PDB file of C-alpha atoms in Angstrom:
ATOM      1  CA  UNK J   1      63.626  47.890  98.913  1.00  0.00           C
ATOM      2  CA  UNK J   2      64.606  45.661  95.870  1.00  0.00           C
ATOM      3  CA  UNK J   3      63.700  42.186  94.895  1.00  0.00           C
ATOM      4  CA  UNK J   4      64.991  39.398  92.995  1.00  0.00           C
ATOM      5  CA  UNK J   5      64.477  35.870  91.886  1.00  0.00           C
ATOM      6  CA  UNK J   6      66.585  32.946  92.711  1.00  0.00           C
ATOM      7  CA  UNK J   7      67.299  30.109  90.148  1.00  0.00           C
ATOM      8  CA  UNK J   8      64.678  28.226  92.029  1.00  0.00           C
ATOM      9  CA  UNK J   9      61.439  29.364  90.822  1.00  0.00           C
ATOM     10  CA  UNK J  10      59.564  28.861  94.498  1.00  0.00           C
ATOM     11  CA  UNK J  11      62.613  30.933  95.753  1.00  0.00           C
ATOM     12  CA  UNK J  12      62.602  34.865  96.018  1.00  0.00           C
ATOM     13  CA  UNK J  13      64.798  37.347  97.233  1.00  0.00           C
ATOM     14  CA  UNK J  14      63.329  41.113  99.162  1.00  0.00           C
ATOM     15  CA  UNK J  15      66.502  43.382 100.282  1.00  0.00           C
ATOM     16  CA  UNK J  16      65.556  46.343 102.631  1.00  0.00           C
ATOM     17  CA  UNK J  17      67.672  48.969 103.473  1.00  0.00           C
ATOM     18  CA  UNK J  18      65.709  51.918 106.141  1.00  0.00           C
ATOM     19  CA  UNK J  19      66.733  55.351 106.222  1.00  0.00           C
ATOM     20  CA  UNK J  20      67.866  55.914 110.310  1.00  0.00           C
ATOM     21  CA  UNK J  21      65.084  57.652 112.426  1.00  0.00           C
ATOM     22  CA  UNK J  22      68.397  59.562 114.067  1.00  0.00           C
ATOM     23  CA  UNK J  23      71.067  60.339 112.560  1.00  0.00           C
ATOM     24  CA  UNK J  24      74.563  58.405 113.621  1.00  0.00           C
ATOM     25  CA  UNK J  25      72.649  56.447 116.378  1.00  0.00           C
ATOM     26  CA  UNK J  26      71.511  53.400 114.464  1.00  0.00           C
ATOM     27  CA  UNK J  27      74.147  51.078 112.806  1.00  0.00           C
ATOM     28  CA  UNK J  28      73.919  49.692 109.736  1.00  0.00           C
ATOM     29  CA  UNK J  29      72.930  46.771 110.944  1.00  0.00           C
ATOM     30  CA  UNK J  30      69.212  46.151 112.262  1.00  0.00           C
ATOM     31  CA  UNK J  31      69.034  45.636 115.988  1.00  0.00           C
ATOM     32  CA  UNK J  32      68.056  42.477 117.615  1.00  0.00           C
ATOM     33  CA  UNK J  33      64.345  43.340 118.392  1.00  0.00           C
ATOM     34  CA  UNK J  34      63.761  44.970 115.025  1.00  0.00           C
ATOM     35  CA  UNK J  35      64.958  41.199 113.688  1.00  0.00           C
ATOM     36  CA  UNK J  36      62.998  39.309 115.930  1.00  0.00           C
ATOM     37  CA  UNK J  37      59.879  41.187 115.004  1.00  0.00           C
ATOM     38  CA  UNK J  38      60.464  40.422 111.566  1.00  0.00           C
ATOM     39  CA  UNK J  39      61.013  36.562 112.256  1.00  0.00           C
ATOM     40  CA  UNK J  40      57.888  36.691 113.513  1.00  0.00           C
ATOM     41  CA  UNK J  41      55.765  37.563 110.114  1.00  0.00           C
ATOM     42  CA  UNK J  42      55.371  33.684 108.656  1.00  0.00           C
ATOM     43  CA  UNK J  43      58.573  31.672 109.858  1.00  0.00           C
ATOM     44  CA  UNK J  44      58.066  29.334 107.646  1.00  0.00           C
ATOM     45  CA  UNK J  45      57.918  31.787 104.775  1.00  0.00           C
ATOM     46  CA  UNK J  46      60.468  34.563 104.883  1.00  0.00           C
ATOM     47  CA  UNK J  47      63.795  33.585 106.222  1.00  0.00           C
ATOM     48  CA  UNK J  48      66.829  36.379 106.920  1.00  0.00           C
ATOM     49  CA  UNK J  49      69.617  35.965 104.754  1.00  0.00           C
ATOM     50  CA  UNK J  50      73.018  36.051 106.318  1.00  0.00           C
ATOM     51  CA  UNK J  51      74.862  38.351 105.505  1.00  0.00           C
ATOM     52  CA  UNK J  52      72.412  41.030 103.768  1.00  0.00           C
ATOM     53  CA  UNK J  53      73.594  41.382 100.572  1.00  0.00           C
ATOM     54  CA  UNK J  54      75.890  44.386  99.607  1.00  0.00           C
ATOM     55  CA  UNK J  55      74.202  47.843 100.361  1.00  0.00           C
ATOM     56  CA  UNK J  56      71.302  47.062 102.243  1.00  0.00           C
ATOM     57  CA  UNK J  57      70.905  46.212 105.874  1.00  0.00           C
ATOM     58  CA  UNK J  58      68.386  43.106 105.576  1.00  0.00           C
ATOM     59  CA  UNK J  59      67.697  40.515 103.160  1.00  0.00           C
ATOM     60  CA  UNK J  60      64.975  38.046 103.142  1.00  0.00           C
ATOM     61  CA  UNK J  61      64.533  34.802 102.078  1.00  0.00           C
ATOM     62  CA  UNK J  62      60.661  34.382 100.888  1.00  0.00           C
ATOM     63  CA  UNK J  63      59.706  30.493 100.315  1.00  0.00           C
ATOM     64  CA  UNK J  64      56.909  31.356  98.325  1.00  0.00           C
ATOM     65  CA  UNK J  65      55.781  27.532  97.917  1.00  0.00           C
ATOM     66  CA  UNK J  66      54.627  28.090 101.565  1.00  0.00           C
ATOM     67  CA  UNK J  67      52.293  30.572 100.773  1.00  0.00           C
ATOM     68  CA  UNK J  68      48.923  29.548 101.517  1.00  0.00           C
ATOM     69  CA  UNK J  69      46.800  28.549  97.803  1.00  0.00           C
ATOM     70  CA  UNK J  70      43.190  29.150  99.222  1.00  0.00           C
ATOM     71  CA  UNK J  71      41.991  33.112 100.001  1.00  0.00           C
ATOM     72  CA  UNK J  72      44.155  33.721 102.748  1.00  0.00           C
ATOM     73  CA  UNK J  73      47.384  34.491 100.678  1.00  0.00           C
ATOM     74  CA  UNK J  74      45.770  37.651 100.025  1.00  0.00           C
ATOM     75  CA  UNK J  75      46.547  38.408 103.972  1.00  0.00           C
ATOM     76  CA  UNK J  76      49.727  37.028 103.854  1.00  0.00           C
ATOM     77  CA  UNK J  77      51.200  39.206 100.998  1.00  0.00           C
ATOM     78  CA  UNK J  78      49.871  42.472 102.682  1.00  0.00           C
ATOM     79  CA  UNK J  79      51.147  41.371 105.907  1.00  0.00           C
ATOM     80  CA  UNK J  80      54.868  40.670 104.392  1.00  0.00           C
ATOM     81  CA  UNK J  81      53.974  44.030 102.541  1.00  0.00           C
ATOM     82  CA  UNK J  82      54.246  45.837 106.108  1.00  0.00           C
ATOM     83  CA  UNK J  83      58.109  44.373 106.789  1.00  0.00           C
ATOM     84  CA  UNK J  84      59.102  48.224 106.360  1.00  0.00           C
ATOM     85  CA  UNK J  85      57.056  49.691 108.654  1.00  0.00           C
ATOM     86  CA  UNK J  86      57.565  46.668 110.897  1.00  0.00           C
ATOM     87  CA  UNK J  87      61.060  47.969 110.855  1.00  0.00           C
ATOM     88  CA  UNK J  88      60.266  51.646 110.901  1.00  0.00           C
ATOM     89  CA  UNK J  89      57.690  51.180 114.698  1.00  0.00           C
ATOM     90  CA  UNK J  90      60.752  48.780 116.069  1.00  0.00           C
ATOM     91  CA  UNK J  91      63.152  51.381 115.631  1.00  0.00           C
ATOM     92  CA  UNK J  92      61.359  54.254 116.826  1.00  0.00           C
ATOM     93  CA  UNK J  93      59.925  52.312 119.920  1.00  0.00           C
ATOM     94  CA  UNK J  94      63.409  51.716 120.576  1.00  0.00           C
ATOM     95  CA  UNK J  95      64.305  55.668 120.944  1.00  0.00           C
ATOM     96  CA  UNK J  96      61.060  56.302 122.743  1.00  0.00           C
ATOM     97  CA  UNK J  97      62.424  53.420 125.315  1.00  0.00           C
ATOM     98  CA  UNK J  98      65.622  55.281 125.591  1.00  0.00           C
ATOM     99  CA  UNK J  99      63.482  58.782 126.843  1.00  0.00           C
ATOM    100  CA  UNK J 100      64.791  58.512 130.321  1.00  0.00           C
ATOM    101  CA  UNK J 101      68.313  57.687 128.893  1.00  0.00           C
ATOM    102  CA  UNK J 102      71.439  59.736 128.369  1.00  0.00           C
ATOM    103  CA  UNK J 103      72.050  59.065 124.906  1.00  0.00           C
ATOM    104  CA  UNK J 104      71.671  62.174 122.221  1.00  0.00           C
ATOM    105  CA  UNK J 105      69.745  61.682 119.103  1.00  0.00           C
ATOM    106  CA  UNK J 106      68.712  63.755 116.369  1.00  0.00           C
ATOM    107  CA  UNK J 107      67.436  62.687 112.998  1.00  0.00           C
ATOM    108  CA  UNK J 108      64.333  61.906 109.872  1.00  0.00           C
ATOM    109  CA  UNK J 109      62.032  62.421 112.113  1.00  0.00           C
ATOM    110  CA  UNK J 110      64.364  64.242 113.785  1.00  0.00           C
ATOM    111  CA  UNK J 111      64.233  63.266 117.396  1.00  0.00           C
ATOM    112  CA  UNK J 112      66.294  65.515 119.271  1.00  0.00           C
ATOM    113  CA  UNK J 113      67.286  64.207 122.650  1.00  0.00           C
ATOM    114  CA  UNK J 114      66.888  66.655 125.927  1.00  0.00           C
ATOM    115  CA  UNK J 115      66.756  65.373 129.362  1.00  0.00           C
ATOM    116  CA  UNK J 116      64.018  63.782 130.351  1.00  0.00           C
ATOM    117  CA  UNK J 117      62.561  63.895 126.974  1.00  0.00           C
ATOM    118  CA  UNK J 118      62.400  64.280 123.067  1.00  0.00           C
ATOM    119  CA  UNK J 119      61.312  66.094 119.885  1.00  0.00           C
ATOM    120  CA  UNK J 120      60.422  64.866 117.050  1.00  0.00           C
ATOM    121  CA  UNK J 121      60.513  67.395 114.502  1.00  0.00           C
ATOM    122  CA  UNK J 122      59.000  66.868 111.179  1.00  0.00           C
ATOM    123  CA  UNK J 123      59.930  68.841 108.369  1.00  0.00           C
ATOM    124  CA  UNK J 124      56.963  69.236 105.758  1.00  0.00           C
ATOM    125  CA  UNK J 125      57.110  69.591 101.893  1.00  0.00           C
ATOM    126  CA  UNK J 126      54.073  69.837  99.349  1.00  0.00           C
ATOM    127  CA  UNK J 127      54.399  70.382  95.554  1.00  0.00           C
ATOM    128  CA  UNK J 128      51.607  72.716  95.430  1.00  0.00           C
ATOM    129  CA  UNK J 129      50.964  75.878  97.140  1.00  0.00           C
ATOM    130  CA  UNK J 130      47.788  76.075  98.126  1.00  0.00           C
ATOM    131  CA  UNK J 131      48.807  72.493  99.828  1.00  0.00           C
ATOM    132  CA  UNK J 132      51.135  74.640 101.657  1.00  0.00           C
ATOM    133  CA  UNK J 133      48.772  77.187 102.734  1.00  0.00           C
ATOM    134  CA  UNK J 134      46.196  74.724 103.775  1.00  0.00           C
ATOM    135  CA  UNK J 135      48.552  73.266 105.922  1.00  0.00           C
ATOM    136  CA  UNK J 136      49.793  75.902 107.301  1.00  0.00           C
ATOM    137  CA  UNK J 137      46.586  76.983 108.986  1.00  0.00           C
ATOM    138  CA  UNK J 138      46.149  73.032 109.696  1.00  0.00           C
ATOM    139  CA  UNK J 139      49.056  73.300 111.893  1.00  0.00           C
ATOM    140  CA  UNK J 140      48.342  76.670 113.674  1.00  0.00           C
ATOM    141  CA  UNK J 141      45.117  75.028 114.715  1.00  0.00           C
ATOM    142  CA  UNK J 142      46.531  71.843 116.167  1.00  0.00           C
ATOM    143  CA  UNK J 143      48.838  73.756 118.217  1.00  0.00           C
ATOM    144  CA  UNK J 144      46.387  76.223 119.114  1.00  0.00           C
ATOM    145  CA  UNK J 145      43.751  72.788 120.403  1.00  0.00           C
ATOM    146  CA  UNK J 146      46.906  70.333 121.276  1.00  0.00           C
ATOM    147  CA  UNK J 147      48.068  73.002 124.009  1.00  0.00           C
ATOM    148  CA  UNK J 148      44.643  74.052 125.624  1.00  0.00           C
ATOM    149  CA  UNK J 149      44.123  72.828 128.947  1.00  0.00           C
ATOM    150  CA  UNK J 150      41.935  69.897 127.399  1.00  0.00           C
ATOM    151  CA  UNK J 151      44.795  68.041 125.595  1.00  0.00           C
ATOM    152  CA  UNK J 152      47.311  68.680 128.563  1.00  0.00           C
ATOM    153  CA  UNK J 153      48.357  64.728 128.788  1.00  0.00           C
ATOM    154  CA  UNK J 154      49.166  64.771 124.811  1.00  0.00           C
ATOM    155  CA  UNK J 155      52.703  65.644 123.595  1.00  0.00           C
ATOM    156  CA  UNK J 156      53.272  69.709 123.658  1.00  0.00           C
ATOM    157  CA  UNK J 157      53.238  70.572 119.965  1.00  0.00           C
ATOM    158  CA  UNK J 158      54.701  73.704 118.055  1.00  0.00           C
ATOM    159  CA  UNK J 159      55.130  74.765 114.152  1.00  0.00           C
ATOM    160  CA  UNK J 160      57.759  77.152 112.941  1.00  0.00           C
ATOM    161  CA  UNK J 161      57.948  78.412 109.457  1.00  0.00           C
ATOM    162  CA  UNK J 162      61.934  78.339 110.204  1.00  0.00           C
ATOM    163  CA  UNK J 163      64.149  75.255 111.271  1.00  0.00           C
ATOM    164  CA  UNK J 164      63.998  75.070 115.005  1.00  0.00           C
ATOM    165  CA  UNK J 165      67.141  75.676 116.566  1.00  0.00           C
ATOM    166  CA  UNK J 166      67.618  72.030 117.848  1.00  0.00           C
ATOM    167  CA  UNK J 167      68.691  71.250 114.392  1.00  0.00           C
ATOM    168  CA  UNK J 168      71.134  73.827 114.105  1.00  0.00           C
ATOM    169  CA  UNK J 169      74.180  71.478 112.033  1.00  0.00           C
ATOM    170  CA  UNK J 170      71.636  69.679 109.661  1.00  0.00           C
ATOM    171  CA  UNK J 171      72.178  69.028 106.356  1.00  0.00           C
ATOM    172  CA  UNK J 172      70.832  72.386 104.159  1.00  0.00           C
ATOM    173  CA  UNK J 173      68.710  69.400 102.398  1.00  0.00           C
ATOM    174  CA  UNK J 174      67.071  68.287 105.273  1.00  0.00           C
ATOM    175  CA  UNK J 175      66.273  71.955 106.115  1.00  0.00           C
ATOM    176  CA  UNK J 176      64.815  72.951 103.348  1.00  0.00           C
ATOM    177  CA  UNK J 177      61.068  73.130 103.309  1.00  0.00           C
ATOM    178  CA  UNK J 178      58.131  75.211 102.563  1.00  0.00           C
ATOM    179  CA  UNK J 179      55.552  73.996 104.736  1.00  0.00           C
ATOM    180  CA  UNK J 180      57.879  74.670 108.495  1.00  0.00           C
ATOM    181  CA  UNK J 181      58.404  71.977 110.964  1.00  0.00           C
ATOM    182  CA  UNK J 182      55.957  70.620 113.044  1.00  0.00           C
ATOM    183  CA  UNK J 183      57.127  69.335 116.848  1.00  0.00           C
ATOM    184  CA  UNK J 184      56.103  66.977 119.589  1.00  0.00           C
ATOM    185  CA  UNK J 185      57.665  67.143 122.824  1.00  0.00           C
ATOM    186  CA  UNK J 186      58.132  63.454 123.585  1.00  0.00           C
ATOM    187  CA  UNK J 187      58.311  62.638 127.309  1.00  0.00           C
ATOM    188  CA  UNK J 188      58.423  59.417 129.785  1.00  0.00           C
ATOM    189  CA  UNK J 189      54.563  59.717 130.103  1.00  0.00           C
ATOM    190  CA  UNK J 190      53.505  59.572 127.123  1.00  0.00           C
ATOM    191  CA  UNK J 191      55.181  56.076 126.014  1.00  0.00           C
ATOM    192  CA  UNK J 192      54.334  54.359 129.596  1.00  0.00           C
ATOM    193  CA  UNK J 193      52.119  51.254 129.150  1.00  0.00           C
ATOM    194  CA  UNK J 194      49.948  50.722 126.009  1.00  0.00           C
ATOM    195  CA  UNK J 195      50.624  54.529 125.473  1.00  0.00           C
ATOM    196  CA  UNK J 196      54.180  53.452 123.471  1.00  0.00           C
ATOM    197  CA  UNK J 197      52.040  51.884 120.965  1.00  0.00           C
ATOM    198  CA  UNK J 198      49.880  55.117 120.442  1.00  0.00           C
ATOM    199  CA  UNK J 199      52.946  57.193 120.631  1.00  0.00           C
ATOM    200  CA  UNK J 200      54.880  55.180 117.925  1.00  0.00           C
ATOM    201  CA  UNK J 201      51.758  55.024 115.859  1.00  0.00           C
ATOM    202  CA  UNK J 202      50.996  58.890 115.609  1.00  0.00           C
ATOM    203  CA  UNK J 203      54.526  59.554 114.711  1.00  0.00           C
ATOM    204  CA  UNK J 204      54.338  57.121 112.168  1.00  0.00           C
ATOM    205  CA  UNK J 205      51.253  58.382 110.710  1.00  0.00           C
ATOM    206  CA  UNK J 206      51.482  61.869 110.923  1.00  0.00           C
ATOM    207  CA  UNK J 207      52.668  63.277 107.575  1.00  0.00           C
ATOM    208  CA  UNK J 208      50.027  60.585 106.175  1.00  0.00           C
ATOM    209  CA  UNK J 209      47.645  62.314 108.357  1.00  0.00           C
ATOM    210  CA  UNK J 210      48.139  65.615 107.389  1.00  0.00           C
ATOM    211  CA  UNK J 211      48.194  64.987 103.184  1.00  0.00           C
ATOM    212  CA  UNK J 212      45.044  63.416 104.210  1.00  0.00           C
ATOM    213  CA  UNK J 213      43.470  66.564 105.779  1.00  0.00           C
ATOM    214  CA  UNK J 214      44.647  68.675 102.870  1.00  0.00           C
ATOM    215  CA  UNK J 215      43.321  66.710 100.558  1.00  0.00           C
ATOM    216  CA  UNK J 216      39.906  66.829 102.415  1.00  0.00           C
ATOM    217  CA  UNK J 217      40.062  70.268 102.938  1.00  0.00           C
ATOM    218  CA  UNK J 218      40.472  70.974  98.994  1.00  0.00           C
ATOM    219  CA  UNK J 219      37.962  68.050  97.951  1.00  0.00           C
ATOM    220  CA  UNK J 220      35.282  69.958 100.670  1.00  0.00           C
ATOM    221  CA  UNK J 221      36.546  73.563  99.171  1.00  0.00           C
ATOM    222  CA  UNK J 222      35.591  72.816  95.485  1.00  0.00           C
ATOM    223  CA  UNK J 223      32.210  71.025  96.444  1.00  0.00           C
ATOM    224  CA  UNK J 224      31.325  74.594  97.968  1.00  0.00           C
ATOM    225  CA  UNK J 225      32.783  76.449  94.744  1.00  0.00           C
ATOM    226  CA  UNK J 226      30.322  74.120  92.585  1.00  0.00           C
ATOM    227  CA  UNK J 227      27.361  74.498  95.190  1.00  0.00           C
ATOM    228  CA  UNK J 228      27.948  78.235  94.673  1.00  0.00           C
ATOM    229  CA  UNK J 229      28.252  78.238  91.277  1.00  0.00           C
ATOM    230  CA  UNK J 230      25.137  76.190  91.099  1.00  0.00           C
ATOM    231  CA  UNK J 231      23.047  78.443  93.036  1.00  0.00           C
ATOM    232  CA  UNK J 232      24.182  81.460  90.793  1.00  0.00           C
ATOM    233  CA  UNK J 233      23.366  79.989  87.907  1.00  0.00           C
ATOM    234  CA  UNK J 234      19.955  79.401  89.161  1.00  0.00           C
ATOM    235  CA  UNK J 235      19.229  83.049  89.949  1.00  0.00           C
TER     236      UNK J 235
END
C-alpha cells in the first residue's frame, strides 16, 4: 500500500497492490465483486482511479473534504483503514464459492484444490524459539480437539513439521518454516449459508489467532515463574 498527495490539498491518493491468495489464479487486476465491495466504503469519499497507477492493482481516489468534521471521522478513517482486508475476505470468498468447481488452485494461504473440496495450508514462522515450541504443542492440541467426534461439522485439521505434499513445486521460500504447516480441509458444507462468512473469517484470522495464544501462553508462563519465585522467597 502507498499513498500520495495530489496538488489539490483536499485530494489524496492510496495505491494497493494484494499478494494472490493462489498462486496464477487471480489476475492482476481485482475482480468485479472485490471492486464493488470497495465502492461501497463512503462513495462519496474514495473513488477508483482508472487505470491503477503503474505496479499496483488498485488506486483510490480519497476526497478527504468529504470526511465528516464532527466525531464520526474517527469511524470513517478505520473503516477506509480495512480496504485491504476488504480485498483480502472478497478474494478468498471467491475461491471458497468455487469449492464445487473444477478449477485448481494453490497458493499464500495455499489453497490447494481437490474435488469436492480445499486446503488451506498455512505455513508458520516465529522469530523466537520458544514461540515455536509453544506453538507447536498449540497445534497438536487443536488437531487432537478439532478431529474428536465433538467438532465433526468443523473443517478436518492437520499440522506437519514438513511441507505437505500438496505443495510439492513451491517456491523453496514459501517452504521454508520452522513452526510446520497447519491445514483445513475446506469443503461445500462448511461455506453454505452464513457459514461462508465464518469460514472466510477464521482463515483470515488464524495466524493472528495463534501469535495471540503464544503470547498468552508466555505472559501466563512468567506470572507462574514470579508467583513461584515469590513463594520461595517467602520460605
Amino acid at each position: 500500500m502507498e499513498g500520495s498527495q495530489a496538488s489539490n490539498p483536499l485530494v489524496a491518493y492510496l495505491s494497493i497492490t494484494i499478494p494472490p491468495l493462489c498462486h496464477g489464479t487471480l489476475p492482476n487486476k481485482l475482480s468485479p465483486y472485490t471492486i464493488e465491495k470497495v465502492k461501497g466504503i463512503y462513495p462519496n469519499l474514495v473513488e477508483i482511479e482508472e487505470p491503477a497507477r503503474e505496479g499496483f492493482q488498485l488506486t483510490l481516489k480519497l476526497n478527504l473534504d468529504q470526511i465528516p468534521k464532527n466525531k464520526d471521522y474517527v469511524k470513517v478513517i478505520e473503516d477506509i483503514s480495512t480496504i485491504q482486508s476488504v480485498i483480502l475476505s472478497s478474494q478468498l470468498k471467491e475461491i471458497l464459492w468455487n469449492v464445487n468447481s473444477d478449477d485448481a488452485a494453490q497458493g499464500m494461504y495455499k489453497p490447494i484444490k481437490l474435488p469436492q473440496k480445499i486446503i488451506a495450508i498455512f505455513p508458520i514462522r516465529f522469530k523466537e524459539k520458544t514461540d515455536v515450541i509453544i506453538a507447536t504443542s498449540f497445534f497438536q492440541e487443536l488437531v487432537d480437539v478439532g478431529n474428536s467426534d465433538k467438532w465433526i461439522k468443523t473443517p478436518p485439521c492437520s499440522w506437519s513439521a514438513i511441507p505437505p505434499p500438496e505443495l510439492r513445486g513451491e517456491a523453496f521460500e514459501d517452504l521454508s518454516t520452522n513452526g510446520g504447516f497447519v491445514s483445513f480441509e475446506i469443503s461445500s458444507r462448511h461455506v453454505e449459508g452464513n457459514r461462508l462468512d465464518k469460514t472466510v473469517w477464521n482463515l483470515l484470522n488464524f495466524n493472528a489467532n495463534v501469535r495471540y495464544h503464544v503470547k498468552s501462553t508466555k505472559g501466563f508462563i512468567h506470572r507462574r515463574m514470579r508467583k513461584r519465585l515469590e513463594n520461595l522467597v517467602q520460605l
